[in-house]
């Protein structure tokens, strides 16, 4: 379920001090609940997947990768430490000294930092510099719920046009598939024999 921006901005997340110049693009409630100590399990689940998204959403990612190759959007000099500097350079000392957490296997993101209730990873290409922020929020009854925020810094007119062009696909195809995939994997983890 999509959440209002305030569901992210009203919380004291560390990402606010690290990426204040990034635009909050999306905030989603992930279909994941658990106890206070389950956040590392969620981060492991989200980064260990090697399979692409299923169906039309997976096909869209494949088309995007092909377009990126054809148009040179994803060249090494277009990404982190090429066109843009990594946000790791902005980390405060207490986060810089910690493990950043795992890198996603199937997506071109680089981990930024990991705390007890936040994990952030970044990516960049010719169109934008983006951050995915996963958080673990108390639900008021002793449990926790997962949220995902996407922060973006478009690269000029190309980046703004690109973000506008993919908006309907993100909301109607990519995010619903992503939410179902995350929810099924979390539920399967809960029901897997020990």
XYZ file of N, CA and C in Angstrom:
582
model
N 0.834 -1.170 0.000
C 0.000 0.000 0.000
C 0.889 1.247 0.000
N 0.541 2.183 -0.844
C 1.268 3.445 -0.912
C 0.902 4.288 0.298
N 1.900 4.944 0.868
C 1.707 5.764 2.056
C 1.974 7.231 1.729
N 1.448 8.139 2.547
C 1.770 9.566 2.330
C 3.243 9.818 2.646
N 3.784 10.860 2.075
C 5.186 11.219 2.284
C 5.504 11.373 3.772
N 4.548 11.856 4.541
C 4.784 12.082 5.971
C 5.092 10.792 6.726
N 4.668 9.646 6.202
C 4.990 8.364 6.846
C 6.501 8.141 6.872
N 7.203 8.787 5.959
C 8.667 8.719 5.931
C 9.296 9.976 6.539
N 8.817 11.127 6.129
C 9.464 12.377 6.539
C 9.270 12.701 8.012
N 8.210 12.204 8.633
C 7.959 12.492 10.042
C 8.762 11.604 10.995
N 9.485 10.653 10.471
C 10.279 9.761 11.315
C 11.735 10.246 11.331
N 12.463 9.988 12.403
C 13.839 10.492 12.522
C 14.868 9.594 11.824
N 14.637 9.280 10.565
C 15.557 8.402 9.840
C 16.884 9.101 9.581
N 17.941 8.337 9.590
C 19.279 8.871 9.327
C 19.422 9.343 7.881
N 18.656 8.765 6.985
C 18.771 9.135 5.566
C 18.455 10.611 5.349
N 17.653 11.213 6.239
C 17.312 12.636 6.077
C 18.559 13.521 6.127
N 19.507 13.197 6.988
C 20.718 14.011 7.101
C 21.720 13.698 5.994
N 21.581 12.529 5.381
C 22.540 12.088 4.363
C 22.126 12.523 2.960
N 20.833 12.538 2.706
C 20.358 12.868 1.347
C 19.272 13.947 1.375
N 19.530 15.095 1.993
C 18.495 16.129 2.068
C 18.170 16.752 0.709
N 19.059 16.613 -0.247
C 18.859 17.193 -1.574
C 18.186 16.222 -2.537
N 17.778 15.058 -2.059
C 17.073 14.079 -2.879
C 15.572 14.259 -2.689
N 14.816 14.001 -3.747
C 13.355 14.114 -3.713
C 12.774 12.776 -3.254
N 11.840 12.826 -2.319
C 11.134 11.618 -1.909
C 10.131 11.262 -3.000
N 10.384 10.172 -3.672
C 9.562 9.763 -4.819
C 8.374 8.911 -4.382
N 8.615 7.954 -3.518
C 7.570 7.007 -3.118
C 7.797 6.546 -1.687
N 6.684 6.215 -1.002
C 6.727 5.559 0.300
C 5.687 4.448 0.262
N 6.112 3.247 0.623
C 5.231 2.080 0.577
C 5.290 1.302 1.875
N 4.135 0.779 2.283
C 4.082 -0.181 3.377
C 4.338 -1.545 2.747
N 5.389 -2.207 3.180
C 5.669 -3.537 2.668
C 4.791 -4.549 3.409
N 4.389 -5.628 2.749
C 3.541 -6.631 3.404
C 4.365 -7.553 4.296
N 5.036 -6.944 5.274
C 5.954 -7.658 6.160
C 5.749 -7.139 7.578
N 5.498 -8.054 8.504
C 5.402 -7.713 9.912
C 6.281 -8.681 10.698
N 6.651 -8.269 11.895
C 7.477 -9.148 12.716
C 7.797 -8.515 14.045
N 8.718 -9.139 14.718
C 9.136 -8.656 16.025
C 10.271 -7.671 15.924
N 10.679 -7.123 17.054
C 11.725 -6.100 17.049
C 13.060 -6.581 16.491
N 13.319 -7.873 16.559
C 14.610 -8.402 16.100
C 14.581 -8.989 14.696
N 13.483 -8.808 13.967
C 13.347 -9.425 12.639
C 13.898 -8.591 11.484
N 14.308 -7.363 11.751
C 14.764 -6.506 10.654
C 15.946 -7.096 9.881
N 16.964 -7.672 10.530
C 18.062 -8.271 9.752
C 17.594 -9.378 8.802
N 16.557 -10.103 9.206
C 16.015 -11.155 8.340
C 15.385 -10.542 7.083
N 14.699 -9.412 7.258
C 14.104 -8.735 6.110
C 15.184 -8.233 5.151
N 16.225 -7.612 5.694
C 17.312 -7.110 4.840
C 17.965 -8.272 4.089
N 18.204 -9.376 4.774
C 18.778 -10.553 4.104
C 17.867 -11.047 2.990
N 16.564 -11.102 3.271
C 15.620 -11.557 2.243
C 15.643 -10.639 1.028
N 15.659 -9.338 1.272
C 15.570 -8.381 0.170
C 16.849 -8.318 -0.661
N 17.960 -8.715 -0.089
C 19.218 -8.632 -0.828
C 19.687 -9.960 -1.386
N 19.135 -11.063 -0.906
C 19.640 -12.368 -1.334
C 18.964 -12.909 -2.578
N 17.856 -12.318 -3.000
C 17.133 -12.824 -4.161
C 17.933 -12.699 -5.445
N 18.000 -13.788 -6.174
C 18.711 -13.774 -7.450
C 17.757 -13.762 -8.628
N 16.484 -14.014 -8.357
C 15.505 -14.060 -9.439
C 15.010 -12.653 -9.751
N 14.812 -12.347 -11.020
C 14.208 -11.053 -11.359
C 12.724 -11.070 -10.990
N 12.107 -9.917 -11.010
C 10.673 -9.853 -10.760
C 9.937 -10.677 -11.815
N 8.845 -11.326 -11.433
C 8.103 -12.139 -12.396
C 7.227 -11.296 -13.314
N 6.782 -11.925 -14.386
C 5.766 -11.355 -15.266
C 6.164 -10.082 -15.975
N 5.165 -9.217 -16.139
C 5.342 -7.978 -16.885
C 6.375 -7.068 -16.219
N 6.399 -7.022 -14.876
C 7.372 -6.180 -14.174
C 8.791 -6.628 -14.504
N 9.031 -7.928 -14.518
C 10.349 -8.450 -14.880
C 10.702 -8.116 -16.311
N 9.711 -8.200 -17.196
C 9.942 -7.852 -18.595
C 10.298 -6.373 -18.746
N 9.650 -5.509 -17.948
C 9.966 -4.080 -17.999
C 11.402 -3.819 -17.563
N 11.858 -4.524 -16.520
C 13.251 -4.366 -16.086
C 14.209 -4.823 -17.182
N 13.854 -5.905 -17.872
C 14.707 -6.402 -18.956
C 14.765 -5.388 -20.102
N 13.629 -4.798 -20.444
C 13.593 -3.773 -21.492
C 14.424 -2.566 -21.060
N 14.300 -2.169 -19.794
C 15.078 -1.026 -19.294
C 16.577 -1.300 -19.375
N 16.989 -2.524 -19.017
C 18.421 -2.859 -19.110
C 18.900 -2.784 -20.559
N 18.102 -3.268 -21.488
C 18.476 -3.213 -22.904
C 18.571 -1.767 -23.394
N 17.583 -0.949 -23.026
C 17.626 0.473 -23.404
C 18.849 1.155 -22.796
N 19.143 0.819 -21.551
C 20.316 1.398 -20.886
C 21.598 1.067 -21.617
N 21.708 -0.178 -22.075
C 22.902 -0.568 -22.850
C 22.953 0.166 -24.176
N 21.833 0.186 -24.859
C 21.763 0.811 -26.179
C 22.060 2.313 -26.122
N 21.514 2.993 -25.118
C 21.649 4.449 -25.023
C 22.813 4.898 -24.136
N 23.522 3.948 -23.555
C 24.670 4.282 -22.729
C 24.324 4.848 -21.365
N 23.090 4.613 -20.886
C 22.669 5.167 -19.606
C 23.384 4.521 -18.423
N 23.809 3.280 -18.582
C 24.333 2.514 -17.452
C 25.834 2.270 -17.525
N 26.532 3.014 -18.358
C 27.985 2.840 -18.421
C 28.604 3.141 -17.070
N 29.735 2.541 -16.809
C 30.406 2.717 -15.515
C 30.653 4.191 -15.196
N 31.023 4.983 -16.183
C 31.296 6.401 -15.913
C 30.021 7.218 -15.696
N 28.845 6.574 -15.851
C 27.565 7.237 -15.610
C 27.052 7.022 -14.203
N 27.693 6.128 -13.448
C 27.163 5.729 -12.157
C 27.916 6.290 -10.976
N 27.869 5.516 -9.896
C 28.521 5.912 -8.647
C 30.025 6.004 -8.846
N 30.597 7.039 -8.293
C 32.028 7.310 -8.402
C 32.469 7.571 -9.835
N 31.494 7.791 -10.706
C 31.751 8.209 -12.080
C 31.098 9.569 -12.258
N 29.800 9.555 -12.645
C 29.053 10.796 -12.809
C 28.751 11.445 -11.459
N 28.470 10.630 -10.450
C 28.160 11.167 -9.123
C 29.020 10.482 -8.064
N 29.225 11.179 -6.984
C 29.973 10.604 -5.859
C 28.997 9.821 -4.983
N 29.489 8.758 -4.409
C 28.666 7.938 -3.528
C 28.248 8.734 -2.293
N 27.032 8.484 -1.837
C 26.556 9.105 -0.606
C 27.307 8.585 0.616
N 28.077 7.532 0.487
C 28.896 7.056 1.603
C 29.840 8.153 2.083
N 30.222 9.054 1.169
C 31.094 10.167 1.555
C 30.405 11.127 2.520
N 29.070 11.106 2.546
C 28.319 11.997 3.420
C 27.980 11.366 4.770
N 28.279 10.092 4.942
C 27.883 9.413 6.172
C 28.554 10.046 7.383
N 27.792 10.233 8.467
C 28.424 10.679 9.702
C 29.346 9.580 10.226
N 30.284 9.957 11.080
C 31.309 9.017 11.553
C 30.728 7.747 12.150
N 29.633 7.858 12.920
C 29.087 6.669 13.567
C 28.536 5.660 12.567
N 28.077 6.109 11.408
C 27.605 5.187 10.370
C 28.749 4.722 9.471
N 29.708 5.589 9.250
C 30.848 5.233 8.387
C 31.636 4.069 8.976
N 31.685 3.972 10.286
C 32.444 2.920 10.940
C 31.713 1.592 11.048
N 30.461 1.543 10.634
C 29.670 0.318 10.729
C 29.637 -0.408 9.396
N 29.304 -1.679 9.452
C 29.085 -2.441 8.215
C 27.884 -1.842 7.493
N 27.974 -1.736 6.179
C 26.912 -1.128 5.381
C 25.758 -2.081 5.105
N 25.942 -3.340 5.426
C 24.907 -4.323 5.121
C 25.182 -4.966 3.781
N 24.370 -5.949 3.436
C 24.607 -6.700 2.201
C 24.237 -5.906 0.951
N 24.874 -6.258 -0.144
C 24.541 -5.673 -1.447
C 23.491 -6.559 -2.116
N 22.477 -5.971 -2.740
C 21.492 -6.776 -3.453
C 22.148 -7.557 -4.591
N 21.797 -8.817 -4.727
C 22.393 -9.658 -5.765
C 21.832 -9.386 -7.151
N 20.537 -9.063 -7.223
C 19.926 -8.970 -8.545
C 19.666 -7.547 -9.021
N 20.053 -6.552 -8.230
C 19.837 -5.159 -8.624
C 21.140 -4.377 -8.467
N 21.337 -3.340 -9.286
C 22.597 -2.582 -9.260
C 22.658 -1.533 -8.153
N 22.440 -1.960 -6.924
C 22.497 -1.049 -5.786
C 23.728 -1.364 -4.946
N 24.283 -0.318 -4.330
C 25.420 -0.450 -3.428
C 24.940 -0.040 -2.036
N 25.177 -0.887 -1.020
C 24.693 -0.536 0.323
C 25.370 0.717 0.864
N 24.578 1.522 1.576
C 25.083 2.741 2.224
C 25.322 2.529 3.709
N 24.292 2.070 4.400
C 24.424 1.852 5.838
C 23.322 0.924 6.323
N 23.561 0.350 7.490
C 22.605 -0.534 8.143
C 22.597 -0.205 9.628
N 21.386 0.025 10.178
C 21.224 0.215 11.614
C 20.235 -0.848 12.097
N 19.775 -0.713 13.336
C 18.818 -1.676 13.869
C 17.453 -1.577 13.198
N 17.156 -0.433 12.565
C 15.833 -0.278 11.952
C 15.855 0.421 10.584
N 17.027 0.579 9.991
C 17.144 1.195 8.661
C 18.210 0.485 7.844
N 17.946 0.354 6.564
C 18.963 -0.085 5.611
C 18.761 0.766 4.363
N 19.832 1.327 3.849
C 19.753 2.149 2.647
C 20.809 1.697 1.649
N 20.442 1.750 0.379
C 21.357 1.407 -0.708
C 21.138 2.410 -1.828
N 22.193 2.647 -2.612
C 22.107 3.654 -3.678
C 22.476 3.060 -5.031
N 22.019 3.745 -6.058
C 22.380 3.414 -7.425
C 22.436 4.725 -8.207
N 23.123 4.704 -9.315
C 23.163 5.895 -10.168
C 23.413 5.461 -11.602
N 22.899 6.240 -12.510
C 23.143 6.037 -13.939
C 23.001 7.397 -14.624
N 22.920 7.405 -15.920
C 22.853 8.664 -16.666
C 21.575 9.448 -16.353
N 20.497 8.764 -15.902
C 19.218 9.439 -15.687
C 19.014 9.965 -14.275
N 19.610 9.299 -13.276
C 19.340 9.707 -11.895
C 20.342 9.092 -10.935
N 20.278 9.580 -9.690
C 20.972 9.007 -8.537
C 19.838 8.674 -7.570
N 19.728 7.410 -7.183
C 18.594 6.998 -6.372
C 18.997 6.231 -5.125
N 18.095 6.253 -4.149
C 18.283 5.545 -2.891
C 17.021 4.755 -2.588
N 17.197 3.497 -2.196
C 16.093 2.721 -1.628
C 16.352 2.661 -0.125
N 15.328 2.965 0.651
C 15.433 3.024 2.116
C 14.392 2.062 2.684
N 14.867 1.040 3.372
C 13.983 0.067 4.006
C 14.022 0.335 5.511
N 12.850 0.388 6.128
C 12.791 0.705 7.553
C 11.870 -0.254 8.284
N 12.057 -0.300 9.589
C 11.342 -1.206 10.481
C 10.675 -0.336 11.539
N 9.346 -0.198 11.455
C 8.601 0.771 12.240
C 7.736 0.072 13.289
N 7.836 0.460 14.564
C 6.954 -0.123 15.588
C 5.489 0.123 15.235
N 4.652 -0.892 15.485
C 3.238 -0.758 15.132
C 2.351 -0.365 16.308
N 2.958 -0.123 17.475
C 2.189 0.299 18.638
C 1.680 -0.843 19.501
N 1.825 -2.077 19.037
C 1.348 -3.218 19.827
C 2.449 -4.252 20.060
N 3.700 -3.814 19.999
C 4.822 -4.707 20.249
C 5.441 -5.305 19.003
N 4.771 -5.148 17.882
C 5.298 -5.656 16.617
C 5.896 -4.540 15.777
N 6.340 -4.911 14.591
C 6.928 -3.948 13.652
C 6.400 -4.207 12.240
N 6.426 -3.162 11.442
C 6.035 -3.237 10.043
C 7.159 -2.651 9.200
N 7.284 -3.197 8.001
C 8.336 -2.725 7.095
C 7.784 -1.654 6.163
N 8.664 -0.714 5.846
C 8.339 0.329 4.864
C 9.500 0.470 3.894
N 9.162 0.966 2.730
C 10.173 1.231 1.716
C 9.956 2.638 1.186
N 11.029 3.412 1.167
C 10.986 4.741 0.566
C 11.993 4.777 -0.578
N 11.643 5.506 -1.611
C 12.532 5.685 -2.760
C 12.808 7.174 -2.882
N 14.102 7.521 -2.855
C 14.531 8.912 -2.977
C 15.336 9.047 -4.259
N 15.128 10.141 -4.968
C 15.733 10.296 -6.294
C 16.260 11.705 -6.480
N 17.380 11.769 -7.177
C 17.918 13.042 -7.641
C 18.064 12.889 -9.157
N 17.066 13.387 -9.935
C 17.142 13.241 -11.390
C 18.332 13.999 -11.967
N 18.859 13.492 -13.069
C 19.980 14.137 -13.747
C 19.438 14.994 -14.891
N 19.212 16.255 -14.624
C 18.786 17.206 -15.650
C 17.455 16.875 -16.285
N 17.261 17.402 -17.492
C 16.005 17.187 -18.215
C 15.799 15.717 -18.571
N 16.880 15.026 -18.934
C 16.768 13.605 -19.252
C 16.227 12.845 -18.048
N 16.777 13.103 -16.872
C 16.331 12.423 -15.664
C 14.889 12.743 -15.310
N 14.505 13.990 -15.419
C 13.124 14.380 -15.120
C 12.155 13.738 -16.104
N 12.513 13.732 -17.382
C 11.651 13.106 -18.395
C 11.564 11.594 -18.163
N 12.677 10.980 -17.840
C 12.706 9.543 -17.578
C 11.814 9.201 -16.383
N 11.957 9.928 -15.282
C 11.148 9.650 -14.094
C 9.660 9.843 -14.387
N 9.311 10.860 -15.156
C 7.909 11.072 -15.512
C 7.400 9.951 -16.414
N 8.234 9.482 -17.331
C 7.811 8.434 -18.264
C 7.576 7.098 -17.571
N 8.365 6.790 -16.539
C 8.209 5.482 -15.895
C 7.189 5.489 -14.760
N 6.702 6.657 -14.366
C 5.775 6.750 -13.239
C 4.573 5.814 -13.369
N 3.839 5.822 -14.480
C 2.666 4.934 -14.530
C 3.044 3.452 -14.461
N 4.183 3.087 -15.014
C 4.621 1.684 -14.963
C 4.994 1.286 -13.542
N 5.632 2.205 -12.823
C 6.002 1.905 -11.432
C 4.759 1.632 -10.595
N 3.753 2.495 -10.704
C 2.571 2.369 -9.848
C 1.638 1.234 -10.240
N 1.534 0.952 -11.529
C 0.570 -0.069 -11.946
C 1.175 -1.457 -12.112
N 2.470 -1.549 -12.385
C 3.066 -2.858 -12.657
C 4.215 -3.221 -11.722
N 5.177 -2.339 -11.579
C 6.393 -2.691 -10.844
C 6.123 -2.818 -9.347
N 5.593 -1.771 -8.704
C 5.408 -1.823 -7.259
C 4.410 -2.904 -6.822
N 3.260 -3.066 -7.487
C 2.369 -4.156 -7.057
C 3.034 -5.534 -7.139
N 3.801 -5.771 -8.200
C 4.501 -7.055 -8.317
C 5.561 -7.186 -7.245
N 6.301 -6.118 -7.012
C 7.332 -6.127 -5.982
C 6.728 -6.420 -4.608
N 5.603 -5.765 -4.288
C 4.959 -5.979 -2.987
C 4.510 -7.435 -2.830
N 3.886 -7.989 -3.869
C 3.447 -9.394 -3.796
C 4.639 -10.333 -3.622
N 5.709 -10.073 -4.346
C 6.903 -10.928 -4.272
C 7.522 -10.873 -2.879
N 7.661 -9.682 -2.325
C 8.224 -9.523 -0.976
C 7.325 -10.208 0.050
N 6.015 -9.985 -0.053
C 5.072 -10.580 0.891
C 5.080 -12.097 0.845
N 5.096 -12.667 -0.360
C 5.130 -14.129 -0.493
C 6.408 -14.706 0.090
N 7.529 -14.061 -0.180
C 8.802 -14.557 0.344
C 8.826 -14.484 1.865
N 8.282 -13.407 2.439
C 8.267 -13.275 3.893
C 7.351 -14.331 4.513
N 6.202 -14.528 3.898
C 5.253 -15.531 4.399
C 5.857 -16.929 4.277
N 6.525 -17.221 3.183
C 7.161 -18.529 2.992
C 8.246 -18.734 4.043
N 8.949 -17.687 4.398
C 9.974 -17.780 5.432
C 9.336 -18.128 6.769
N 8.177 -17.514 7.047
C 7.481 -17.774 8.299
C 6.944 -19.211 8.388
N 6.596 -19.783 7.239
C 5.995 -21.119 7.247
C 6.994 -22.213 6.914
N 8.245 -21.848 6.608
C 9.258 -22.846 6.283
C 9.600 -23.653 7.536
N 9.819 -24.979 7.372
C 10.197 -25.776 8.544
C 11.573 -25.360 9.063
N 11.716 -25.396 10.369
C 12.980 -24.965 10.990
C 14.045 -26.030 10.881
